[in-house]
JSON list of C-alpha atoms in Angstrom, two decimals:
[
{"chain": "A", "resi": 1, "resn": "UNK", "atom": "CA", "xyz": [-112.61, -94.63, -154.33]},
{"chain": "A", "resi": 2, "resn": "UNK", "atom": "CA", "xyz": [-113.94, -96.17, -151.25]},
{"chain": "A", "resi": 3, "resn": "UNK", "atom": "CA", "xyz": [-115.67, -93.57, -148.67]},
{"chain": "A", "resi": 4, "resn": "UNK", "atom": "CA", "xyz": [-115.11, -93.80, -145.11]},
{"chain": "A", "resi": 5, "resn": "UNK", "atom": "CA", "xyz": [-117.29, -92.00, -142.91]},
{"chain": "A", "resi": 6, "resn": "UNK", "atom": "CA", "xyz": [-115.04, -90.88, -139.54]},
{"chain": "A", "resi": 7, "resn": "UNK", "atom": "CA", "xyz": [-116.13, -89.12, -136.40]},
{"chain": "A", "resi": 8, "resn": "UNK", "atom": "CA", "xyz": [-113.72, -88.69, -133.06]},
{"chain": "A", "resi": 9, "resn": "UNK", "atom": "CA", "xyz": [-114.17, -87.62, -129.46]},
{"chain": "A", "resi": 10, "resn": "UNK", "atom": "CA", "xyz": [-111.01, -85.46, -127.69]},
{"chain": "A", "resi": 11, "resn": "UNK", "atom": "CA", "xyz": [-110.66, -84.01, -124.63]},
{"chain": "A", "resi": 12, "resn": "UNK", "atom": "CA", "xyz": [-109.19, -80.64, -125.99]},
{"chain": "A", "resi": 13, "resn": "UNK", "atom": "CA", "xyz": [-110.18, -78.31, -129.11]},
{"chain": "A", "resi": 14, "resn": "UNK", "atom": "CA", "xyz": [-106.11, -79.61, -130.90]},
{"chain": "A", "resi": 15, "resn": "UNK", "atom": "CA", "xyz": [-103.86, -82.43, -131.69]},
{"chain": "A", "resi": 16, "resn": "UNK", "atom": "CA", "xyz": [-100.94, -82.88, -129.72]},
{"chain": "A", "resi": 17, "resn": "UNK", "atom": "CA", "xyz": [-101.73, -81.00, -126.98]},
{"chain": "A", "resi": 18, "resn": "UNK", "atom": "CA", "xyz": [-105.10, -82.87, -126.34]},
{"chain": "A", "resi": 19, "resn": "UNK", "atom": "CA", "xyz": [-105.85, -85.79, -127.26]},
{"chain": "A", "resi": 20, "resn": "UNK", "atom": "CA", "xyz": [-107.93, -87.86, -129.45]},
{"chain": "A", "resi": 21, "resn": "UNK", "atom": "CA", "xyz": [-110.04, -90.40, -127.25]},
{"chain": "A", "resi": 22, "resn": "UNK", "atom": "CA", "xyz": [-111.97, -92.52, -129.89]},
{"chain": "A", "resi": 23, "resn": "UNK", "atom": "CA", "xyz": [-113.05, -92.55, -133.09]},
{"chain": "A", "resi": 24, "resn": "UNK", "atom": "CA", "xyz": [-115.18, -94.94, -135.27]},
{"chain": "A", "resi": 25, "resn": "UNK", "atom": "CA", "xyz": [-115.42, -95.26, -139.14]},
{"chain": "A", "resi": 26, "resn": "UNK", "atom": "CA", "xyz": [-117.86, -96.73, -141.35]},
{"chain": "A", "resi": 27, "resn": "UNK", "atom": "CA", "xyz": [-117.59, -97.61, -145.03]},
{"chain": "A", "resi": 28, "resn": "UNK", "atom": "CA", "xyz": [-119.93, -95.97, -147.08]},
{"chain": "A", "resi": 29, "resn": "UNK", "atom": "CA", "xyz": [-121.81, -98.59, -148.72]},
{"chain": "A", "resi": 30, "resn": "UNK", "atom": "CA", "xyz": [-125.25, -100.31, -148.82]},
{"chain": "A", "resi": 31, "resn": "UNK", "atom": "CA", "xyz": [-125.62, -101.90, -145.36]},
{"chain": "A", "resi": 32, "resn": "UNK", "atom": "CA", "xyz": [-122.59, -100.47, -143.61]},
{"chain": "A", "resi": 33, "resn": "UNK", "atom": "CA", "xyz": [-121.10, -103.30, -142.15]},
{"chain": "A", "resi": 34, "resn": "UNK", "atom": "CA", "xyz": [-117.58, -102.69, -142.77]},
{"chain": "A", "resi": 35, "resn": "UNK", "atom": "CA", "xyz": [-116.80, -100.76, -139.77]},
{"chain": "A", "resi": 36, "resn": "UNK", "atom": "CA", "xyz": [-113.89, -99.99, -137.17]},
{"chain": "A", "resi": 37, "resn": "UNK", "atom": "CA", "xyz": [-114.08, -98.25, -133.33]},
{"chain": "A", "resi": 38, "resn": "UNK", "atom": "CA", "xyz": [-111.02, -97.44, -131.23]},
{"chain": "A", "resi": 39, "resn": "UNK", "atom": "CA", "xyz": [-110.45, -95.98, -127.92]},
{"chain": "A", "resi": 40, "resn": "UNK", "atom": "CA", "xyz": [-107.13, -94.46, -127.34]},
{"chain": "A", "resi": 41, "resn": "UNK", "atom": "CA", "xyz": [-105.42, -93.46, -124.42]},
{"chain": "A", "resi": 42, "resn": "UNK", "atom": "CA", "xyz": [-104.25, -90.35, -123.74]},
{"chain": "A", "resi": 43, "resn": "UNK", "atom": "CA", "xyz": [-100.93, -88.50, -125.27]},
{"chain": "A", "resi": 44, "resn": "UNK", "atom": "CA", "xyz": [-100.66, -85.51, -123.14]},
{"chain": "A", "resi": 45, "resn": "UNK", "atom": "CA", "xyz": [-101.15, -84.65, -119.75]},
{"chain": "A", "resi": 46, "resn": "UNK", "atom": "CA", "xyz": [-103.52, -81.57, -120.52]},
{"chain": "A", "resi": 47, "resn": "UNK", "atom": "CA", "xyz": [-107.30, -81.87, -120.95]},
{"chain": "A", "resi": 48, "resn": "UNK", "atom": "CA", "xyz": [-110.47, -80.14, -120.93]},
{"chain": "A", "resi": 49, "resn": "UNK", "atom": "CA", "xyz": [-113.10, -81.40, -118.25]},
{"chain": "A", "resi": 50, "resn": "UNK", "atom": "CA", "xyz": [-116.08, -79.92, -120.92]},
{"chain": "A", "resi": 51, "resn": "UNK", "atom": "CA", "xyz": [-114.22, -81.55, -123.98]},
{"chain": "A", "resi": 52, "resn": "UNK", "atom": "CA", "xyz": [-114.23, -84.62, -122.28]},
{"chain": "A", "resi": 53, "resn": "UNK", "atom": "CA", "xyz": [-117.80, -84.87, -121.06]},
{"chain": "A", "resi": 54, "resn": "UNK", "atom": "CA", "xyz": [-119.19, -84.45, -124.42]},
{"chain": "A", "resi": 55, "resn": "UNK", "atom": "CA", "xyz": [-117.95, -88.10, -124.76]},
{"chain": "A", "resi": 56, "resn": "UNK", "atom": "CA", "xyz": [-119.47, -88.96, -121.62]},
{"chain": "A", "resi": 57, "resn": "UNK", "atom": "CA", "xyz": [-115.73, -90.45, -120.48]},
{"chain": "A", "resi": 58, "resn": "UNK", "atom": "CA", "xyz": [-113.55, -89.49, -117.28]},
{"chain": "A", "resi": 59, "resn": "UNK", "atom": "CA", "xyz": [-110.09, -89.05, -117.36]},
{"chain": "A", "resi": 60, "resn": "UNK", "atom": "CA", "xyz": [-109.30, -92.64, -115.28]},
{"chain": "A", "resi": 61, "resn": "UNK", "atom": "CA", "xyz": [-111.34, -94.40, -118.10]},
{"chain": "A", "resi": 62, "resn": "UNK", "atom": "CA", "xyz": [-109.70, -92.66, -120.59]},
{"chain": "A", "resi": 63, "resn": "UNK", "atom": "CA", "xyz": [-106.08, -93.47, -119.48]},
{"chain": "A", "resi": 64, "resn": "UNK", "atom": "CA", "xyz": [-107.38, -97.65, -119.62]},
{"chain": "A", "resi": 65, "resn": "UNK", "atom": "CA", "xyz": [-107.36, -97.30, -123.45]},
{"chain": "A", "resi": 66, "resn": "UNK", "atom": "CA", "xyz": [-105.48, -98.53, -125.84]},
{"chain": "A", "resi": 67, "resn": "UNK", "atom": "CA", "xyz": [-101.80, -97.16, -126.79]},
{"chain": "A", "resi": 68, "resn": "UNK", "atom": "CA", "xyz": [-102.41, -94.30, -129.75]},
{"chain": "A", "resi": 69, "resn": "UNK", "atom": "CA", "xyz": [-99.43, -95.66, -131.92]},
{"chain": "A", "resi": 70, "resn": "UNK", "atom": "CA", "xyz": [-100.85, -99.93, -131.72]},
{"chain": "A", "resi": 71, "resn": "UNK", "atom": "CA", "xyz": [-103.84, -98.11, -132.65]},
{"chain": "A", "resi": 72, "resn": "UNK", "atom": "CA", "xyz": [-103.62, -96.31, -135.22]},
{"chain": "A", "resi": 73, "resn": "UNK", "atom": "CA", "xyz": [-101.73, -99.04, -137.00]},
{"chain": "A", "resi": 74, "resn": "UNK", "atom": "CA", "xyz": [-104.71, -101.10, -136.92]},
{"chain": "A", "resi": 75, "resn": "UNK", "atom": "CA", "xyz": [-106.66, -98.61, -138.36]},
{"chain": "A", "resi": 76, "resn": "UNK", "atom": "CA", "xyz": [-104.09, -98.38, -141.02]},
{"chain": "A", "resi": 77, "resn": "UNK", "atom": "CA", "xyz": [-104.13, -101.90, -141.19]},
{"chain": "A", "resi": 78, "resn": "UNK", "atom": "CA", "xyz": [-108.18, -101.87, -141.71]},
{"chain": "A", "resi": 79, "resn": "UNK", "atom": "CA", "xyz": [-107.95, -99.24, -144.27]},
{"chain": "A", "resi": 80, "resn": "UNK", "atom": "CA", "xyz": [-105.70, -101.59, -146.56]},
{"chain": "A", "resi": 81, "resn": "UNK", "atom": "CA", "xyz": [-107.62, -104.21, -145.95]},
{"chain": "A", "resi": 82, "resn": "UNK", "atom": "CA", "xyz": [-110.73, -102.55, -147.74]},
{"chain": "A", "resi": 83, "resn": "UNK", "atom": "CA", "xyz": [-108.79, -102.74, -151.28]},
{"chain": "A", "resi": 84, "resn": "UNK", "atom": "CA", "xyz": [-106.17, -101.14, -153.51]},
{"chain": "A", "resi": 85, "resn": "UNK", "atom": "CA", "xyz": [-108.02, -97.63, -154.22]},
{"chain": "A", "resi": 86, "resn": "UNK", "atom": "CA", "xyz": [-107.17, -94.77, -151.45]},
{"chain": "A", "resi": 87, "resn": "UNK", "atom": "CA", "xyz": [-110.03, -94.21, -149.34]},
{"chain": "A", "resi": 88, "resn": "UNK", "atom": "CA", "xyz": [-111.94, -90.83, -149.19]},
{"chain": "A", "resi": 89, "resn": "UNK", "atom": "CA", "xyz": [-112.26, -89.19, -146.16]},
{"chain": "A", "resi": 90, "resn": "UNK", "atom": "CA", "xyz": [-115.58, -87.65, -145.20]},
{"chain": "A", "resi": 91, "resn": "UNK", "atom": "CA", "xyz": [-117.27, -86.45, -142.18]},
{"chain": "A", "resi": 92, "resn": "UNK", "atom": "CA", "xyz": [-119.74, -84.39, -140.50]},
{"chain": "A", "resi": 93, "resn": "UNK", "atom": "CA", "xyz": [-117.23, -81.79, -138.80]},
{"chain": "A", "resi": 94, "resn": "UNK", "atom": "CA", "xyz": [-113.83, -82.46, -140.98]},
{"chain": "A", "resi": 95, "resn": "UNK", "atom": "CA", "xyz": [-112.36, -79.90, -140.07]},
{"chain": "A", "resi": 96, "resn": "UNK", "atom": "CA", "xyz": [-112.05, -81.26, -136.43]},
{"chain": "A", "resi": 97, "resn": "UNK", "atom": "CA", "xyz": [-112.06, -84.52, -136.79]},
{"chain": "A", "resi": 98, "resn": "UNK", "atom": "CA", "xyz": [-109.41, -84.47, -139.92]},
{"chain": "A", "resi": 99, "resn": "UNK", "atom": "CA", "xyz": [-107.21, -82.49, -137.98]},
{"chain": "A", "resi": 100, "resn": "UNK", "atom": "CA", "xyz": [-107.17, -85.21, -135.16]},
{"chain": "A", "resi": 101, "resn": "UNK", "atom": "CA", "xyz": [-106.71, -88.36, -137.80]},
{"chain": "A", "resi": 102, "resn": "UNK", "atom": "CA", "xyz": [-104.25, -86.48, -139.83]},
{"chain": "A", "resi": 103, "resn": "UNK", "atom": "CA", "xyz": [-101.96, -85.60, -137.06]},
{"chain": "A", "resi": 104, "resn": "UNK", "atom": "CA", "xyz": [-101.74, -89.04, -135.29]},
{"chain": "A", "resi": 105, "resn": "UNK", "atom": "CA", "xyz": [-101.44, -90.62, -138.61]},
{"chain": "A", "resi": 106, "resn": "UNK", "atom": "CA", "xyz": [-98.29, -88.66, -139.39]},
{"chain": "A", "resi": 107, "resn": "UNK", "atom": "CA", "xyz": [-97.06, -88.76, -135.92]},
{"chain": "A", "resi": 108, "resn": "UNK", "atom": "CA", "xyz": [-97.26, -92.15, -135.05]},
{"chain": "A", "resi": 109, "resn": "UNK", "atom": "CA", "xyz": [-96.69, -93.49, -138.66]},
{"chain": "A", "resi": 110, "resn": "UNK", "atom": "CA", "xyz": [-95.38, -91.23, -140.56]},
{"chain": "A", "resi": 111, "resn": "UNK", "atom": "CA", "xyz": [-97.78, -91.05, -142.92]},
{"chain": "A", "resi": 112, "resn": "UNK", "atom": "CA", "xyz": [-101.52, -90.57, -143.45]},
{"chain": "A", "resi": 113, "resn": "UNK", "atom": "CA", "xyz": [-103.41, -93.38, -145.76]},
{"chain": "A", "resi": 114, "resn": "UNK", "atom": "CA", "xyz": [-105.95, -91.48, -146.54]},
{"chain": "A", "resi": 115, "resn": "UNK", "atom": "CA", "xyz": [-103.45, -88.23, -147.93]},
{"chain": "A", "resi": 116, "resn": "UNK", "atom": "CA", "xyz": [-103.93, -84.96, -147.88]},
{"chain": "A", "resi": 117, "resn": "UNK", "atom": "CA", "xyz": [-107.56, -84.09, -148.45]},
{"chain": "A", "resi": 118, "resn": "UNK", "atom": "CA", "xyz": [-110.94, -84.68, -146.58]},
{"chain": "A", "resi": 119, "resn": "UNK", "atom": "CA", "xyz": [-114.54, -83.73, -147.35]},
{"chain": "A", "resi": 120, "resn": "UNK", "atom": "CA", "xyz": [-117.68, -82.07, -145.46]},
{"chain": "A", "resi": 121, "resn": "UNK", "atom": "CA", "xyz": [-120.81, -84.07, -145.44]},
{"chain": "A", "resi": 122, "resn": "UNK", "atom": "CA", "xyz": [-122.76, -80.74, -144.55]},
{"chain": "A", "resi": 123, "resn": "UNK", "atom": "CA", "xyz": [-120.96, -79.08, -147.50]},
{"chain": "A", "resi": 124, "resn": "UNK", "atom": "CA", "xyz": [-122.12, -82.03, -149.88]},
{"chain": "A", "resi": 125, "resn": "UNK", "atom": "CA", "xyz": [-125.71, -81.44, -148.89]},
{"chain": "A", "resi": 126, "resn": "UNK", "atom": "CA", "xyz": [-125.41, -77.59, -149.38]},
{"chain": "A", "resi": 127, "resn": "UNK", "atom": "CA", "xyz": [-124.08, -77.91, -152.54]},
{"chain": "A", "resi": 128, "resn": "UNK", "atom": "CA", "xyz": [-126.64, -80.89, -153.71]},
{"chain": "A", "resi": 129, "resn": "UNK", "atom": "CA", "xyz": [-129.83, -79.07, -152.74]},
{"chain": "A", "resi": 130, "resn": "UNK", "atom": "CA", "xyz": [-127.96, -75.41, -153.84]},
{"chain": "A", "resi": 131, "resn": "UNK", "atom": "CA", "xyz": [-128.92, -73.70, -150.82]},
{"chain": "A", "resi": 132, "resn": "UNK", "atom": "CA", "xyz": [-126.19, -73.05, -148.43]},
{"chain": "A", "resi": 133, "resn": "UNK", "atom": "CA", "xyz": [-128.54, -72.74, -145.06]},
{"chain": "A", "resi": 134, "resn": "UNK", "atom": "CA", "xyz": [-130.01, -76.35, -145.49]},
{"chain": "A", "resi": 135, "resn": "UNK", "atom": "CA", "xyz": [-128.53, -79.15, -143.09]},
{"chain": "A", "resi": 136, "resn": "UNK", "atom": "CA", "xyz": [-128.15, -82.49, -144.01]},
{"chain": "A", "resi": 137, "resn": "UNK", "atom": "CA", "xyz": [-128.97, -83.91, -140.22]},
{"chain": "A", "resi": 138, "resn": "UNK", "atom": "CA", "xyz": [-132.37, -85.02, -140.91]},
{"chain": "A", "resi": 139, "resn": "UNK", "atom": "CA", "xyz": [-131.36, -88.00, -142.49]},
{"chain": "A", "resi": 140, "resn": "UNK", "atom": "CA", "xyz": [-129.44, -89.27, -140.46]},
{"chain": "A", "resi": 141, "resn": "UNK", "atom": "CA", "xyz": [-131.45, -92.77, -138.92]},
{"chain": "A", "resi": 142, "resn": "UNK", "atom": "CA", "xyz": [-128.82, -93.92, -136.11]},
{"chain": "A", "resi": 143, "resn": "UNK", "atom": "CA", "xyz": [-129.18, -91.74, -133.31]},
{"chain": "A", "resi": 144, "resn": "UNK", "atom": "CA", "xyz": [-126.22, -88.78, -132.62]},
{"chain": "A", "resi": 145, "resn": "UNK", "atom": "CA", "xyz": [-125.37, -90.04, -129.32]},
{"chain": "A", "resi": 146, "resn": "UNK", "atom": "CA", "xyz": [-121.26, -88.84, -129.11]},
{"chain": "A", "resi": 147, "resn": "UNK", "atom": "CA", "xyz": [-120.32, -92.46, -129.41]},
{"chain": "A", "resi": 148, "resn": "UNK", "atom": "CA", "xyz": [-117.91, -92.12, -132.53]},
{"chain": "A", "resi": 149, "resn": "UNK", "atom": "CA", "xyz": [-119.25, -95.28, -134.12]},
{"chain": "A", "resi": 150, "resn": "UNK", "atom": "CA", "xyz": [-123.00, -94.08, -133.47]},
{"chain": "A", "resi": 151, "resn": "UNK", "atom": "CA", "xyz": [-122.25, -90.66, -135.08]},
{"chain": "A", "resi": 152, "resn": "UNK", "atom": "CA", "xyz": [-120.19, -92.12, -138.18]},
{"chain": "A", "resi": 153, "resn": "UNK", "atom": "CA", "xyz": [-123.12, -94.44, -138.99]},
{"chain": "A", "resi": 154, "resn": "UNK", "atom": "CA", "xyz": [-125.98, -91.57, -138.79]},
{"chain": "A", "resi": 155, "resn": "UNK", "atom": "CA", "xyz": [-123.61, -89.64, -140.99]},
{"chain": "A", "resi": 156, "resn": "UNK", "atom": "CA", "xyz": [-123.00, -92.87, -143.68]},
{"chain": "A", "resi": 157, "resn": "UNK", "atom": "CA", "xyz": [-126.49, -93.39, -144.03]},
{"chain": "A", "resi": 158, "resn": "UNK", "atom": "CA", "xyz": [-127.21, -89.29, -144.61]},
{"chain": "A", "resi": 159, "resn": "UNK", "atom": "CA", "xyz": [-124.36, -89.72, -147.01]},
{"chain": "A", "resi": 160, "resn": "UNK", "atom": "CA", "xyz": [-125.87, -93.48, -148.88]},
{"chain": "A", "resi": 161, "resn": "UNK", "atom": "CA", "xyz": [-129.81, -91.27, -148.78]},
{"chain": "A", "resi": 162, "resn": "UNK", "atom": "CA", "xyz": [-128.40, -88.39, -151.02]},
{"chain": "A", "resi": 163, "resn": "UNK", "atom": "CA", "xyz": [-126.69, -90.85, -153.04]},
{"chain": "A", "resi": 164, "resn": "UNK", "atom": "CA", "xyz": [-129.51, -93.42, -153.08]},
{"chain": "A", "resi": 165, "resn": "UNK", "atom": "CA", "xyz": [-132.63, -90.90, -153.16]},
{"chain": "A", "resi": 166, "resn": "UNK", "atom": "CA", "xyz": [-130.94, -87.41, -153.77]},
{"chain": "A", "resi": 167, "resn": "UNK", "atom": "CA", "xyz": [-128.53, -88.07, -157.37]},
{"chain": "A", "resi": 168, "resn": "UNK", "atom": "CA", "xyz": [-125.10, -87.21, -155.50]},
{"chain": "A", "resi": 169, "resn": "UNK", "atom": "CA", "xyz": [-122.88, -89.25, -157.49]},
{"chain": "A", "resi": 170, "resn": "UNK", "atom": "CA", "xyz": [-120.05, -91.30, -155.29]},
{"chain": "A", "resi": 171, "resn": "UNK", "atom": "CA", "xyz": [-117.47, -92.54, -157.58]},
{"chain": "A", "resi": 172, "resn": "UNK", "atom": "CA", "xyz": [-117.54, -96.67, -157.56]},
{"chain": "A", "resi": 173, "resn": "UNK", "atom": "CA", "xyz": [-114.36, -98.66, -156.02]},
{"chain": "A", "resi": 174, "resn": "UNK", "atom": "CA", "xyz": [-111.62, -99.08, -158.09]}
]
């Protein structure tokens, strides 16, 4: 299975009533090249000023993005792309940032590429070093800036050091 790191920005705490603003995603592999950033515009007309700033965007930038639907078909499109094995979802907060992916997956395409399940990078660590207080965030390299692309790379290399230098076992490609 191929991992894909993901992290998003919104500008509310939900899916369809907020929206998701950008999000980047990294293959997890040696070098992390294989990557993909999008910036979407807006689907409702609510928003959270504090959600927002996190990302450091306005609203008026925000509504210059890219259409949601065109998007998400390219990430789709880049997903395929990376071979015939699903990919893996994994992230640093899934259970926001799956919630956001998931939903305008099956909204705007009816379906979600990488299916039903997603996995915690903080939960791998916890469970690796058996001690359920310990935080993977020190091994992150790339600085956790609230870019989306930033973020997803700190988080793939955290992910490639307990696989490299820790034993977690990552199942190959297929």
């Amino acid at each position: 299975m191929t991992w894909i790191m993901v992290d998003i920005e919104a500008d509310g705490p939900i899916p369809g009533d907020y929206s998701m603003v950008s999000f980047g995603a990294v293959v997890v592999e040696p070098g992390l090249t294989r990557r993909f950033q999008a910036r979407l515009r807006p689907i409702s007309e609510r928003w959270v000023p504090e959600a927002l700033a996190v990302s450091g965007l306005t609203r008026e930038q925000t509504l210059a993005f890219d259409d949601a639907a065109t998007t998400m078909q390219r990430f789709a499109d880049w997903l395929a792309a990376l071979g015939r094995d699903q990919p893996r979802f994994v992230s640093d907060n899934n259970g926001f940032d799956w919630q956001f992916i998931n939903w305008y997956f099956h909204h705007f395409l009816g379906r979600n590429p990488f299916g039903h399940s997603s996995t915690n990078l903080g939960s791998l660590y916890k469970g690796l070093v058996k001690d359920t207080r310990q935080n993977f965030k020190h091994l992150r390299r790339t600085p956790h800036t609230h870019d989306p692309l930033d973020d997803a790379l700190g988080n793939a290399e955290a992910l490639l050091h307990m696989q490299r230098d820790m034993g977690l076992y990552l199942p190959p490609p297929t």
